[in-house]
Amino acid sequence: MAKNAAPQTAGFESFQTRHLSNKLWTWPFVAALIAVLALGAISLFTGVYDIQGQADGREMFFTTRVPRTASLMLTGAAMAMAGLVMQLVTQNRLVEPTTTGTIEWSGLGLLFVYLLFPAPSLLLRMTGAILFSFIGTMLFFLLLRRVRLRSSLIVPIIGMMLGAVISAVSTFIGLLFQMTQNIESWYIGSFSNVQMGRYEYLWLIVLVTVLVFICADRLTLAGLGQDVATSLGMNYNRIIFVGTALISLAVGIVAAVIGNLPFLGLIVPNIVSMFRGDDLRSNLPWVCLLGMGTIMACDILSRVLIMPFEIPVSLILGTVGSVVFILILLKQRRSPQTPR
Amino acid sequence: MIRIENVKKSYTSDVQIGPLNIQIPKAGLTSLIGPNGAGKSTALLMIGRLLDLDEGQISVANLDIATSKSRDLAKILTILRQENHFVTRLTVRQLAGFGRFPYSKGRLTQQDEEIVSKYIDFLDLTALEHRYLDELSGGQRQRAYVAMVLCQETEYVLLDEPLNNLDVARSVQMMEHLKYAAAEFGRTILTVLHDINFAAKYSDRICAMKNGQIAAYGTVAEIMQPEILTDIFETKIEIIQGPYGPIAVY
Ligand SMILES: Nc1ncnc2c1ncn2[C@@H]1O[C@H](COP(=O)(O)OP(=O)(O)OP(=O)(O)O)[C@@H](O)[C@H]1O
Ligand SMILES: [Mg+2]
């Protein structure tokens, strides 16, 4: 350090390699990619219907298996991404769409659409879900401004309480208008009904991913807090707004098409962060990939465990997720840097 | 020049900072000293536009900080807070790289990378540059924060206790560098220091605060007086002449 003149001579040859530490195409990434593709292949060929033996097997393959695998990949990426963006925006590791009430809000949105329109189209339902999850998430963030210690457990507790209130409201409305069945089946997210013609809106998630990638550096910076962001000349409130909009888009689309998928947004970003830190731009491919892998693995399990029946994938996710949630909590308590 | 006119901030009815009136000329190192709770951080945060003023006006390089675009200010003014805690896990180099954000919006150019490397080397973080912040010691982390702020390469630099957690050698090096940047590149550096003797040795001017007011402002020789310091810190302080200038003894 400081022999006054700052050493510009650190060596040009070292400079060439110094900043390239976070490159994407590493061996682990290739391995993960192959694993996810393999899971995709397994997913395509798992199921009760014998697509190789039956005469209309080929047709079945394209109307149900391919849509199912595609929607698994898309929702997995969407939920993992939504969780990560949410964690950056709130500066809290334990936050994701199910621990902030976002999912419950989109459920309420769906319910309202069912109430207002007799036989709502999927587009209508999706719009309702996106709109409500945006309002709910914004509300939650406003509430958060009143919480001093952003990294504390208080944050997900507030979120879950808010979520509980909203889902109670939904249930109440459901009882009032005799629509409880709609809600109950919605709360158990499952891919068993996915088929051609019913899932195509999920492709919008590709667009959301591109948008997140464009905003990646700003979102990472938002994760350093309002003061650092402002000092570096970034409009903090605007990026929070944009981040919330992106989260709501992803969650709303998934909520309308598939349903409630708990904990995916919590598990995946936390695991990625452990190995690769939180630089969003270089991590986004990893987060999407692991999201896809996790949900496909859970879905394959859900199909084979009690064959020929299916366990809703949300149950498996919920079980795995809560275990991981607890593990993260325990790890946080042990690390000395985290203030209590 | 940093111009502060009639600036007031009241947190509660009994905690009031100001009215502050002071002009800090361009180029040079100014130290802000004073007891705990004197209002040093508050003043710094207001200059750094991180805290809204209740009354008054602050301008930096003739830009009113209340009305100027934050984006423009980020190229002439930077601030390091007293306490930093990031939940986001970044490496030292990634963090320092964000110091270039006002210029590159995240896409670092070759030149940005060179600047980042320069300050990382300079702050003795070369071997640690790919470590995560939560895997560093307190002093190492403090240096990483300073690296980010220096990477911004602004004309005005506000630092709240930059020597926090640093050992003596690192403290001396840091102050040497700040002094050098002020003298050689005409940077205007305003830094909160708790060690009066560091302030005396490296500053061009010292500003002393007490009870939310500016108690004294002047050159090192003017402020390093036993009566003034004793009065400000309410502790008996004597001044002796050391080999490098006045030394406070308490
Ligand atoms: N957010 C806040 N809300 C209420 N009061 C505050 C707040 N921040 C600071 N204060 C009060 O304002 C006064 C000045 O605080 P400030 O942080 O500016 O002091 P300081 O000179 O930086 O002290 P230190 O040397 O301990 O860092 C103190 O009395 C403090 O209690
Ligand atoms: Mg302070």
mmCIF file of N, CA and C and ligand atoms in Angstrom, chain B residues 11 15 17 35-42 82 161 194, ligand 1:
data_model
loop_
_atom_site.group_PDB
_atom_site.id
_atom_site.type_symbol
_atom_site.label_atom_id
_atom_site.label_comp_id
_atom_site.label_asym_id
_atom_site.label_seq_id
_atom_site.Cartn_x
_atom_site.Cartn_y
_atom_site.Cartn_z
ATOM 1 N N TYR B 11 -33.873 15.737 14.884
ATOM 2 C CA TYR B 11 -34.353 14.362 14.927
ATOM 3 C C TYR B 11 -35.592 14.277 15.810
ATOM 4 N N VAL B 15 -33.215 16.753 20.269
ATOM 5 C CA VAL B 15 -31.955 16.562 19.537
ATOM 6 C C VAL B 15 -31.979 17.415 18.282
ATOM 7 N N ILE B 17 -29.555 19.508 15.432
ATOM 8 C CA ILE B 17 -28.230 19.771 14.872
ATOM 9 C C ILE B 17 -28.326 21.084 14.109
ATOM 10 N N PRO B 35 -16.912 15.157 20.251
ATOM 11 C CA PRO B 35 -17.327 14.010 21.069
ATOM 12 C C PRO B 35 -18.462 13.209 20.418
ATOM 13 N N ASN B 36 -18.735 12.054 20.957
ATOM 14 C CA ASN B 36 -19.839 11.221 20.463
ATOM 15 C C ASN B 36 -21.149 12.003 20.530
ATOM 16 N N GLY B 37 -21.926 11.867 19.488
ATOM 17 C CA GLY B 37 -23.229 12.521 19.487
ATOM 18 C C GLY B 37 -23.177 14.002 19.173
ATOM 19 N N ALA B 38 -22.018 14.492 18.755
ATOM 20 C CA ALA B 38 -21.893 15.926 18.473
ATOM 21 C C ALA B 38 -22.634 16.323 17.203
ATOM 22 N N GLY B 39 -22.842 15.358 16.335
ATOM 23 C CA GLY B 39 -23.545 15.672 15.086
ATOM 24 C C GLY B 39 -22.650 15.590 13.864
ATOM 25 N N LYS B 40 -21.497 14.966 14.004
ATOM 26 C CA LYS B 40 -20.548 14.866 12.887
ATOM 27 C C LYS B 40 -21.126 14.026 11.750
ATOM 28 N N SER B 41 -21.615 12.848 12.107
ATOM 29 C CA SER B 41 -22.171 11.979 11.062
ATOM 30 C C SER B 41 -23.378 12.629 10.411
ATOM 31 N N THR B 42 -24.196 13.275 11.217
ATOM 32 C CA THR B 42 -25.383 13.935 10.672
ATOM 33 C C THR B 42 -24.978 14.969 9.636
ATOM 34 N N GLN B 82 -20.419 5.680 8.422
ATOM 35 C CA GLN B 82 -19.691 5.183 9.599
ATOM 36 C C GLN B 82 -19.855 3.675 9.744
ATOM 37 N N GLU B 161 -15.237 8.318 9.760
ATOM 38 C CA GLU B 161 -14.325 7.443 10.505
ATOM 39 C C GLU B 161 -13.704 6.357 9.631
ATOM 40 N N HIS B 194 -11.527 10.369 15.016
ATOM 41 C CA HIS B 194 -11.625 10.425 16.467
ATOM 42 C C HIS B 194 -10.279 10.663 17.116
HETATM 43 N N1 LIG C 1 -31.777 8.426 13.295
HETATM 44 C C1 LIG C 1 -31.724 9.150 14.422
HETATM 45 N N2 LIG C 1 -32.842 9.379 15.141
HETATM 46 C C2 LIG C 1 -32.807 10.130 16.262
HETATM 47 N N3 LIG C 1 -31.705 10.700 16.741
HETATM 48 C C3 LIG C 1 -30.556 10.513 16.059
HETATM 49 C C4 LIG C 1 -30.505 9.732 14.875
HETATM 50 N N4 LIG C 1 -29.245 9.730 14.420
HETATM 51 C C5 LIG C 1 -28.523 10.460 15.287
HETATM 52 N N5 LIG C 1 -29.307 10.931 16.282
HETATM 53 C C6 LIG C 1 -28.883 11.796 17.365
HETATM 54 O O1 LIG C 1 -28.284 12.951 16.794
HETATM 55 C C7 LIG C 1 -27.143 13.321 17.520
HETATM 56 C C8 LIG C 1 -25.955 13.394 16.584
HETATM 57 O O2 LIG C 1 -25.662 12.104 16.094
HETATM 58 P P1 LIG C 1 -24.447 11.835 15.131
HETATM 59 O O3 LIG C 1 -24.554 10.436 14.671
HETATM 60 O O4 LIG C 1 -24.415 12.883 14.097
HETATM 61 O O5 LIG C 1 -23.196 11.987 16.110
HETATM 62 P P2 LIG C 1 -21.655 11.791 15.843
HETATM 63 O O6 LIG C 1 -21.008 13.101 16.103
HETATM 64 O O7 LIG C 1 -21.419 11.193 14.516
HETATM 65 O O8 LIG C 1 -21.242 10.776 16.982
HETATM 66 P P3 LIG C 1 -20.206 9.545 16.975
HETATM 67 O O9 LIG C 1 -18.865 10.117 17.266
HETATM 68 O O10 LIG C 1 -20.656 8.701 18.103
HETATM 69 O O11 LIG C 1 -20.287 8.877 15.668
HETATM 70 C C9 LIG C 1 -26.988 12.298 18.638
HETATM 71 O O12 LIG C 1 -27.477 12.857 19.821
HETATM 72 C C10 LIG C 1 -27.842 11.135 18.204
HETATM 73 O O13 LIG C 1 -28.402 10.517 19.326
#
